[in-house]
mmCIF file with all atom_site columns, C-alpha atoms in Angstrom:
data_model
loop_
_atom_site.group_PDB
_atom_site.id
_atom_site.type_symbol
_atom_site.label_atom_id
_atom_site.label_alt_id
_atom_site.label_comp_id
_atom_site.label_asym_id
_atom_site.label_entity_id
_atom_site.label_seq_id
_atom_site.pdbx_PDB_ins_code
_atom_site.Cartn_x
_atom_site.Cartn_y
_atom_site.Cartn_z
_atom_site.occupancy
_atom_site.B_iso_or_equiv
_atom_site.pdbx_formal_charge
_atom_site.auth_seq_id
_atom_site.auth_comp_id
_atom_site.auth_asym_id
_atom_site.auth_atom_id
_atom_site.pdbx_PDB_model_num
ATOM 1   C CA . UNK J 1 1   ? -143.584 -89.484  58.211 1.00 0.00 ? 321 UNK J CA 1
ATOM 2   C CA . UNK J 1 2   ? -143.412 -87.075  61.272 1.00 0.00 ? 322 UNK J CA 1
ATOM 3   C CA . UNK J 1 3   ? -140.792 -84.584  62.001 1.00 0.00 ? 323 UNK J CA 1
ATOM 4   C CA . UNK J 1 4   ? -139.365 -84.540  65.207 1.00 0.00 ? 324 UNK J CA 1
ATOM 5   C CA . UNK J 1 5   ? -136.498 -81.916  65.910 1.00 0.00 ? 325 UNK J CA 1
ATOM 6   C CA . UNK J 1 6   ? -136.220 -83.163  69.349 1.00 0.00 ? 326 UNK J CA 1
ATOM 7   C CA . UNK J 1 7   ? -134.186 -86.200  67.455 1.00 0.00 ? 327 UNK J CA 1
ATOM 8   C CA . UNK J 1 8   ? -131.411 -83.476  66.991 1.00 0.00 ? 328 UNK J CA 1
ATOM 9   C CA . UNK J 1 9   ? -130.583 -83.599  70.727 1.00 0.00 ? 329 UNK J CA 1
ATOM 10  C CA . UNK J 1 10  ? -130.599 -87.575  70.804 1.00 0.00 ? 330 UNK J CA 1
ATOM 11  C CA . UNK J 1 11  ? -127.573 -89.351  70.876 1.00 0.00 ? 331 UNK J CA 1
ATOM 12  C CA . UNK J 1 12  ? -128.103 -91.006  67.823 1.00 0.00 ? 332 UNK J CA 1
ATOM 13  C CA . UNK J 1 13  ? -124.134 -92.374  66.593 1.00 0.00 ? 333 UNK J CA 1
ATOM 14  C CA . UNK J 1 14  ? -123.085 -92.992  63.896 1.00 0.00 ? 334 UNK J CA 1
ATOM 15  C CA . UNK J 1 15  ? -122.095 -90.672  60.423 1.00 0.00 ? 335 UNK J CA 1
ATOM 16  C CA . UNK J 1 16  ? -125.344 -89.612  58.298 1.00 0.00 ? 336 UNK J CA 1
ATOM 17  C CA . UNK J 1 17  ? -125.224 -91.080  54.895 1.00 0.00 ? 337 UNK J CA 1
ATOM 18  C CA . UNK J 1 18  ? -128.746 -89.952  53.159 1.00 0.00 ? 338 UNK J CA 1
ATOM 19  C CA . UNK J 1 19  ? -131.180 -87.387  54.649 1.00 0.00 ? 339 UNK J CA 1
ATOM 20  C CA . UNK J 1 20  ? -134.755 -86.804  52.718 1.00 0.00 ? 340 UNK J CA 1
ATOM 21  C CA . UNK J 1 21  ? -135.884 -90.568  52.117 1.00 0.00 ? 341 UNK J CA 1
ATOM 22  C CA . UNK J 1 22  ? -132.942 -90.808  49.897 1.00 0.00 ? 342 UNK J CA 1
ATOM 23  C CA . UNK J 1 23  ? -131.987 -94.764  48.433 1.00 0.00 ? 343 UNK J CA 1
ATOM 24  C CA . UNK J 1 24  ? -135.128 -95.459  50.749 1.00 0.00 ? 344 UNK J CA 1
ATOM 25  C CA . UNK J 1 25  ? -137.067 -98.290  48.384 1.00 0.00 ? 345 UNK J CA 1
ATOM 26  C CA . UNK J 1 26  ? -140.431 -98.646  48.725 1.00 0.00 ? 346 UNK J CA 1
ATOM 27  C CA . UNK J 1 27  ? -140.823 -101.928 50.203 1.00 0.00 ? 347 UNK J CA 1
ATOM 28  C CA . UNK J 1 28  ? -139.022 -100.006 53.053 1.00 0.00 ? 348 UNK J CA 1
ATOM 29  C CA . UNK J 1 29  ? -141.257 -97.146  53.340 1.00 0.00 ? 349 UNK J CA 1
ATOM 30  C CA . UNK J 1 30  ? -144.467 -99.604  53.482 1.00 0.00 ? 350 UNK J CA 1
ATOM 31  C CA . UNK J 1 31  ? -142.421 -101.575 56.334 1.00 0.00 ? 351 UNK J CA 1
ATOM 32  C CA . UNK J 1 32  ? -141.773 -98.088  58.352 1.00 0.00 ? 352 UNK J CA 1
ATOM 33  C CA . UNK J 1 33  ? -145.722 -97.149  58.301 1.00 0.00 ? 353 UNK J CA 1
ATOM 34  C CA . UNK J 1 34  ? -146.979 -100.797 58.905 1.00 0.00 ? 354 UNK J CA 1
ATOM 35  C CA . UNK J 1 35  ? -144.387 -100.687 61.785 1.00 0.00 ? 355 UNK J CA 1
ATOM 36  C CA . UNK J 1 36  ? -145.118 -97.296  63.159 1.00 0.00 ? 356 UNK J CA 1
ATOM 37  C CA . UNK J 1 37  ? -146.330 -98.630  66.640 1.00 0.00 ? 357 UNK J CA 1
ATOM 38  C CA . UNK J 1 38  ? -144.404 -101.595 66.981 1.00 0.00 ? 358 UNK J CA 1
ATOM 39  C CA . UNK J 1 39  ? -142.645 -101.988 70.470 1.00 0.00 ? 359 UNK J CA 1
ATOM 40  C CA . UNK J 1 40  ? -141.022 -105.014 70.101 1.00 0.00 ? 360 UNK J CA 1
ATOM 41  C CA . UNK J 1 41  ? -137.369 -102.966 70.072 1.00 0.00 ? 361 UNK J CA 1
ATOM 42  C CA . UNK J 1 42  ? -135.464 -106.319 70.421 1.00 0.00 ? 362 UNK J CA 1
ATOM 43  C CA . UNK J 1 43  ? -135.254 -110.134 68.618 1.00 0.00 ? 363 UNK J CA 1
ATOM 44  C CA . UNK J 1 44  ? -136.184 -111.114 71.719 1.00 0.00 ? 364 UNK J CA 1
ATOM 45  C CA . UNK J 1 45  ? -137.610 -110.429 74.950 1.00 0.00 ? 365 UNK J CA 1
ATOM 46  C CA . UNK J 1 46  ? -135.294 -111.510 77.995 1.00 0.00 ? 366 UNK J CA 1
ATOM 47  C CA . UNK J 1 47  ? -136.457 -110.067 81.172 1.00 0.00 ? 367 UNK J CA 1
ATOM 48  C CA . UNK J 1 48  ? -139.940 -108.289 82.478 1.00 0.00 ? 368 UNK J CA 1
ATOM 49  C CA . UNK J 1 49  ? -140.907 -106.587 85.644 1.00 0.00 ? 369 UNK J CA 1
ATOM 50  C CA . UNK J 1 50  ? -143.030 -103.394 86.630 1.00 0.00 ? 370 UNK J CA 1
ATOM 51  C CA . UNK J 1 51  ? -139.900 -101.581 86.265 1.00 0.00 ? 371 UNK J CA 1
ATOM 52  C CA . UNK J 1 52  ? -137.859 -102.595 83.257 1.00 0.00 ? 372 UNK J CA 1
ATOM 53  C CA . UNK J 1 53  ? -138.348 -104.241 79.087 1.00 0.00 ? 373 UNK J CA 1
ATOM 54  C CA . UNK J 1 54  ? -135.150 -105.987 78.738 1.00 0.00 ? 374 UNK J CA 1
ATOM 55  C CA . UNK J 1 55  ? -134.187 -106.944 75.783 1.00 0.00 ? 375 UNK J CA 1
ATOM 56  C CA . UNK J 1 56  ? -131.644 -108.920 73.035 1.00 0.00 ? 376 UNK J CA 1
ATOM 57  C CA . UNK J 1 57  ? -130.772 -107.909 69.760 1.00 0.00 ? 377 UNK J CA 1
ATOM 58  C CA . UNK J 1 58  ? -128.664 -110.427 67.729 1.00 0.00 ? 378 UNK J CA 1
ATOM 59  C CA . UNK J 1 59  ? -128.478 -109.680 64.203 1.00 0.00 ? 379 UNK J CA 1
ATOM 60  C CA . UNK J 1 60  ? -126.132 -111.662 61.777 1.00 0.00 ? 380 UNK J CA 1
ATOM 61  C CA . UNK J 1 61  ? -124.192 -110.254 58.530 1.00 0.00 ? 381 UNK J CA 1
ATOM 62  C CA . UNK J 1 62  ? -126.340 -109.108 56.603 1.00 0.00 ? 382 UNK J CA 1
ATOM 63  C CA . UNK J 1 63  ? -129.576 -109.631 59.246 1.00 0.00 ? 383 UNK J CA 1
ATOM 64  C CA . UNK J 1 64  ? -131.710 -106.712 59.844 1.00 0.00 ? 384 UNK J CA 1
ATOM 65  C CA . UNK J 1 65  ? -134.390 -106.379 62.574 1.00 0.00 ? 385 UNK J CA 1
ATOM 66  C CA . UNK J 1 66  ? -137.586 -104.179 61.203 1.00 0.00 ? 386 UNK J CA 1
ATOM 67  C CA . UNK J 1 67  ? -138.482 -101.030 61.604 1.00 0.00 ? 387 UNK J CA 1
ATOM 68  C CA . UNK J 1 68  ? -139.864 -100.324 65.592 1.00 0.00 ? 388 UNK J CA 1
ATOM 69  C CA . UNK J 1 69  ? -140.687 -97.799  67.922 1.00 0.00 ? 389 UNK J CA 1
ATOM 70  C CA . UNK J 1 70  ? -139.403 -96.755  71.061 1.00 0.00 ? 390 UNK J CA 1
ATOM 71  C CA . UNK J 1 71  ? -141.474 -94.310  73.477 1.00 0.00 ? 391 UNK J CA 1
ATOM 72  C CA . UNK J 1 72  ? -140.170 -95.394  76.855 1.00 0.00 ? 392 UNK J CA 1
ATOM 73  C CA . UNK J 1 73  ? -136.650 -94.174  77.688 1.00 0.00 ? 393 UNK J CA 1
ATOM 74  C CA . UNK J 1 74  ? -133.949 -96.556  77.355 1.00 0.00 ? 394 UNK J CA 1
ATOM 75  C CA . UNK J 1 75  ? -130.450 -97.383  77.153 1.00 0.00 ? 395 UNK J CA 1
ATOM 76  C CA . UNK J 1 76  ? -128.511 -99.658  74.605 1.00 0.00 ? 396 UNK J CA 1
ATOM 77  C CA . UNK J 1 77  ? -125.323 -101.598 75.095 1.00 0.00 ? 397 UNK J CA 1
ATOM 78  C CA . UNK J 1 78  ? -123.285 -103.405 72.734 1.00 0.00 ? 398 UNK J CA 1
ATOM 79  C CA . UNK J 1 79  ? -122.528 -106.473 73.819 1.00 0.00 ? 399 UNK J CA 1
ATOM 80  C CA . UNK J 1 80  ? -119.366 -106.855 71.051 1.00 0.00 ? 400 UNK J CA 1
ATOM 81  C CA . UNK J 1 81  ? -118.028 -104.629 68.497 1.00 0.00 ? 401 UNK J CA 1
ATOM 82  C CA . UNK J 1 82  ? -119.529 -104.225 64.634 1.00 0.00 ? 402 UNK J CA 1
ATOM 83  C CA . UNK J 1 83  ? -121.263 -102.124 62.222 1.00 0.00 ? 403 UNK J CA 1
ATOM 84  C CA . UNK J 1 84  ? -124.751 -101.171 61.747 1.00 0.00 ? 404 UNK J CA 1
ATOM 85  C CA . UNK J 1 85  ? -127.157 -99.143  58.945 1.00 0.00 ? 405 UNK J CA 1
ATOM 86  C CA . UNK J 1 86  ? -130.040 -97.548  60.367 1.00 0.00 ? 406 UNK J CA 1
ATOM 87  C CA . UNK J 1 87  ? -133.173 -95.848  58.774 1.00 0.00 ? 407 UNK J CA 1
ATOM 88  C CA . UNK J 1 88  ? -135.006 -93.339  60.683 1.00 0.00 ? 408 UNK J CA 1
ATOM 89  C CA . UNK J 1 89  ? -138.768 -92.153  60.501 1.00 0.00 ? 409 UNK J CA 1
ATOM 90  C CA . UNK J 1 90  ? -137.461 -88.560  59.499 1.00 0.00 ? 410 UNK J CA 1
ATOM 91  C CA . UNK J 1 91  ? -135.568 -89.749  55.750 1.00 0.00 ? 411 UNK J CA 1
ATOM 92  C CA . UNK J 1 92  ? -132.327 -90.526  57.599 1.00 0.00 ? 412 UNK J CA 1
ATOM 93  C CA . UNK J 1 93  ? -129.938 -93.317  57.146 1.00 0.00 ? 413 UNK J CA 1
ATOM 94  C CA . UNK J 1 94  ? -126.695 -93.529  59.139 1.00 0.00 ? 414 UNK J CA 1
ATOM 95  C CA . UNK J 1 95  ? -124.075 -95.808  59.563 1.00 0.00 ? 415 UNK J CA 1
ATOM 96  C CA . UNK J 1 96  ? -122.572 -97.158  63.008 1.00 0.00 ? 416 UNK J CA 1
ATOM 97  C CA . UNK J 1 97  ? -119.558 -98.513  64.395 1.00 0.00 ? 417 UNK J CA 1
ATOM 98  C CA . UNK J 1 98  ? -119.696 -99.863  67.493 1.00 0.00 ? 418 UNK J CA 1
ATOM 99  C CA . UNK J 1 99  ? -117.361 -101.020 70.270 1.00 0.00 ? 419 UNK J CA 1
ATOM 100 C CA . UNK J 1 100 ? -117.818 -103.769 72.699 1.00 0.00 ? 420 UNK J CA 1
ATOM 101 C CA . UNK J 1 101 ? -119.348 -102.355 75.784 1.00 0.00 ? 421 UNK J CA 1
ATOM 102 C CA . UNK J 1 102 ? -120.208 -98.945  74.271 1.00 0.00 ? 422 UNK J CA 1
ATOM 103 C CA . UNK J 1 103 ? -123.774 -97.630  75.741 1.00 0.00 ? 423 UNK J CA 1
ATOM 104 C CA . UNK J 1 104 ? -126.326 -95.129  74.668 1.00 0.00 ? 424 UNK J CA 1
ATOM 105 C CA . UNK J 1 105 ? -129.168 -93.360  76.786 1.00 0.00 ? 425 UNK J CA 1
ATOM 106 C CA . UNK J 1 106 ? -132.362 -92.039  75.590 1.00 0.00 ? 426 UNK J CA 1
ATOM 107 C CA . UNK J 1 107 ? -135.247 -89.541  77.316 1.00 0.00 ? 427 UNK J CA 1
ATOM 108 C CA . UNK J 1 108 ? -138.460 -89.142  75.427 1.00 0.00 ? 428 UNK J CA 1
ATOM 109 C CA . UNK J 1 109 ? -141.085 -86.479  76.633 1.00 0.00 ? 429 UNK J CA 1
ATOM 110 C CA . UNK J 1 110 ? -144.486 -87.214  76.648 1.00 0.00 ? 430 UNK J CA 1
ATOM 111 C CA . UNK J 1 111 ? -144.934 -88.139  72.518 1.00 0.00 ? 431 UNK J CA 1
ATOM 112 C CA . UNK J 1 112 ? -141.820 -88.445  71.483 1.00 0.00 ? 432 UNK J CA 1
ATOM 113 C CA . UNK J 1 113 ? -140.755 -91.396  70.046 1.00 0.00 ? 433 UNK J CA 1
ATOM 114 C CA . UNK J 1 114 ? -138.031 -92.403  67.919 1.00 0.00 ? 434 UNK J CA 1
ATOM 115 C CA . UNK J 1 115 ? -138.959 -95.117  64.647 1.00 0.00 ? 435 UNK J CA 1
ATOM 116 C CA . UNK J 1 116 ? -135.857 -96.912  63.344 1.00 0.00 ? 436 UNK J CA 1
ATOM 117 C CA . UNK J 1 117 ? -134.377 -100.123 62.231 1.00 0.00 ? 437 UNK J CA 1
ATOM 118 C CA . UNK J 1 118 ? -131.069 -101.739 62.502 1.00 0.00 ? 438 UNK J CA 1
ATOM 119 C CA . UNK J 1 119 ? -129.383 -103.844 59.698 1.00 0.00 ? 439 UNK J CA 1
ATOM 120 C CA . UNK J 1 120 ? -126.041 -105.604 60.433 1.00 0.00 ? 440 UNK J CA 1
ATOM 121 C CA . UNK J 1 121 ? -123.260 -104.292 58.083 1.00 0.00 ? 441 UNK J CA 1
ATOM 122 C CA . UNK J 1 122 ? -120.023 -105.951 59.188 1.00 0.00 ? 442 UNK J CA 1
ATOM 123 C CA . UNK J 1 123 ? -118.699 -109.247 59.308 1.00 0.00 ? 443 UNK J CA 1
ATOM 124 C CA . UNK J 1 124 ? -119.263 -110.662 62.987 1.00 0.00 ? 444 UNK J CA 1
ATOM 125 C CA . UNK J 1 125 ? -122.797 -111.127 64.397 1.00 0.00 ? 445 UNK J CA 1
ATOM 126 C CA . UNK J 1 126 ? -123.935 -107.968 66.042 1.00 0.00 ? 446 UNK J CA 1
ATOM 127 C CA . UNK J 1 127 ? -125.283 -108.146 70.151 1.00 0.00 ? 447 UNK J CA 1
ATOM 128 C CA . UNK J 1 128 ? -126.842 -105.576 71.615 1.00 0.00 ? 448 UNK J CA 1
ATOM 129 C CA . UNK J 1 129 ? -128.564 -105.243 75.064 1.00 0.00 ? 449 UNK J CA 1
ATOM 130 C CA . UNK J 1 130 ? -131.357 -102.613 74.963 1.00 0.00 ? 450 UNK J CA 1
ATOM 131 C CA . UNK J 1 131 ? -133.493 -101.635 78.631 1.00 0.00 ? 451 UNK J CA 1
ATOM 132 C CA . UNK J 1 132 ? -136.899 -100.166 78.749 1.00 0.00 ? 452 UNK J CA 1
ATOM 133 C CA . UNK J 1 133 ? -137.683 -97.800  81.410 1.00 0.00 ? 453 UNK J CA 1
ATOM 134 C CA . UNK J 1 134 ? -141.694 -98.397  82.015 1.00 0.00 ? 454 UNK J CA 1
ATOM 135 C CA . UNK J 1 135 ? -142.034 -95.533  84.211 1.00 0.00 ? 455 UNK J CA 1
ATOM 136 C CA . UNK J 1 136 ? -141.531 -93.235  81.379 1.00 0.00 ? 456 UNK J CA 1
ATOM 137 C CA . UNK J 1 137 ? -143.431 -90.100  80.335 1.00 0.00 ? 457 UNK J CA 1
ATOM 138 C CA . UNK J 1 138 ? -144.664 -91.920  77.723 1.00 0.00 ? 458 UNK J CA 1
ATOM 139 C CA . UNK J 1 139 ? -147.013 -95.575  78.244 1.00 0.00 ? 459 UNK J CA 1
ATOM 140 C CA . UNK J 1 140 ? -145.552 -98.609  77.059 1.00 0.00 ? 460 UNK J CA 1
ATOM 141 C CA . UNK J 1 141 ? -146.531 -99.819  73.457 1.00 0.00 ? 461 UNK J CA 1
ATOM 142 C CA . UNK J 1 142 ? -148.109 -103.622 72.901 1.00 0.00 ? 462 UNK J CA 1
ATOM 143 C CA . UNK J 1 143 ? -145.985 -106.166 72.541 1.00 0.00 ? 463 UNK J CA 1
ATOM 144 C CA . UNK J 1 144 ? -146.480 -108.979 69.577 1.00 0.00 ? 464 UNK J CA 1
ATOM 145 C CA . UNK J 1 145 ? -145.821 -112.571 70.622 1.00 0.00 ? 465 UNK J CA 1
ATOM 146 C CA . UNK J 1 146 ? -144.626 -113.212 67.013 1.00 0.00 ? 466 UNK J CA 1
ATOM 147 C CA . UNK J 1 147 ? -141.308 -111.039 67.150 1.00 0.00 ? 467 UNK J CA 1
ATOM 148 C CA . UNK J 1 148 ? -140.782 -111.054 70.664 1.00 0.00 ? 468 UNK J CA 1
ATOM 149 C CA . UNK J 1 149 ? -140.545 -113.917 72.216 1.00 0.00 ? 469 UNK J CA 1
ATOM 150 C CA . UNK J 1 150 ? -143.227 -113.599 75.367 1.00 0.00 ? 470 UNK J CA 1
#
């Protein structure tokens, strides 16, 4: 997987549990490289104009939604509060809790991208609200009909 020390001046949340692939089964590491350029970054697709991706995330106990990609600068918002594990494409895994209304921004350069997935670790369903900034430096990724919802 690639190294990206730009990731070190993300606002990624959340206290690091493993670094270096640790715990990281191998079913997981297969999912991470089939899903390398996957840009569905939501459960489902809500909104879609020249401007904006916007997006839902509802995940569950114990739901996960795969490993994807996201190139275009966004923001997050949790819609209500929970608890999250997430696997990154450098050998990270950290662990999230989340208040209602709490929201994250992200700026990617031209090829930077951040690979990641999101299982739901607490005991209430987990909502999130995720925009996609099209004019990015980077171009938007495909979307698939299967996982999105378009």
């Amino acid at each position: 997987m690639t190294e990206n020390s730009f990731l070190n001046d993300l606002p990624l949340a959340g206290d690091l549990v493993a670094t270096d692939f640790q715990g990281w089964p191998e079913w997981l590491k297969t999912e991470f490289a089939e899903n390398a350029h996957d840009g569905n970054v939501g459960s489902r697709l809500l909104s879609e104009n020249d401007r904006v991706r916007v997006w839902e995330i509802r995940l569950a106990p114990g739901e996960r939604w795969h490993a994807h990609r996201h190139v275009l600068d966004y923001f997050w918002t949790a819609i209500n509060a929970g608890r999250s594990r997430q696997h990154t494409h450098d050998g990270t895994v950290r662990e999230v809790s989340y208040s209602a209304g709490e929201t994250r921004h992200f700026h990617f350069a031209e090829g930077e991208f951040l690979l990641h997935d999101i299982e739901n670790i607490g005991d209430t369903d987990l909502v999130f609200s995720t925009v996609e900034h099209l004019d990015s430096a980077n171009e938007p990724l495909p979307l698939t009909a299967a996982d999105g919802n378009i």
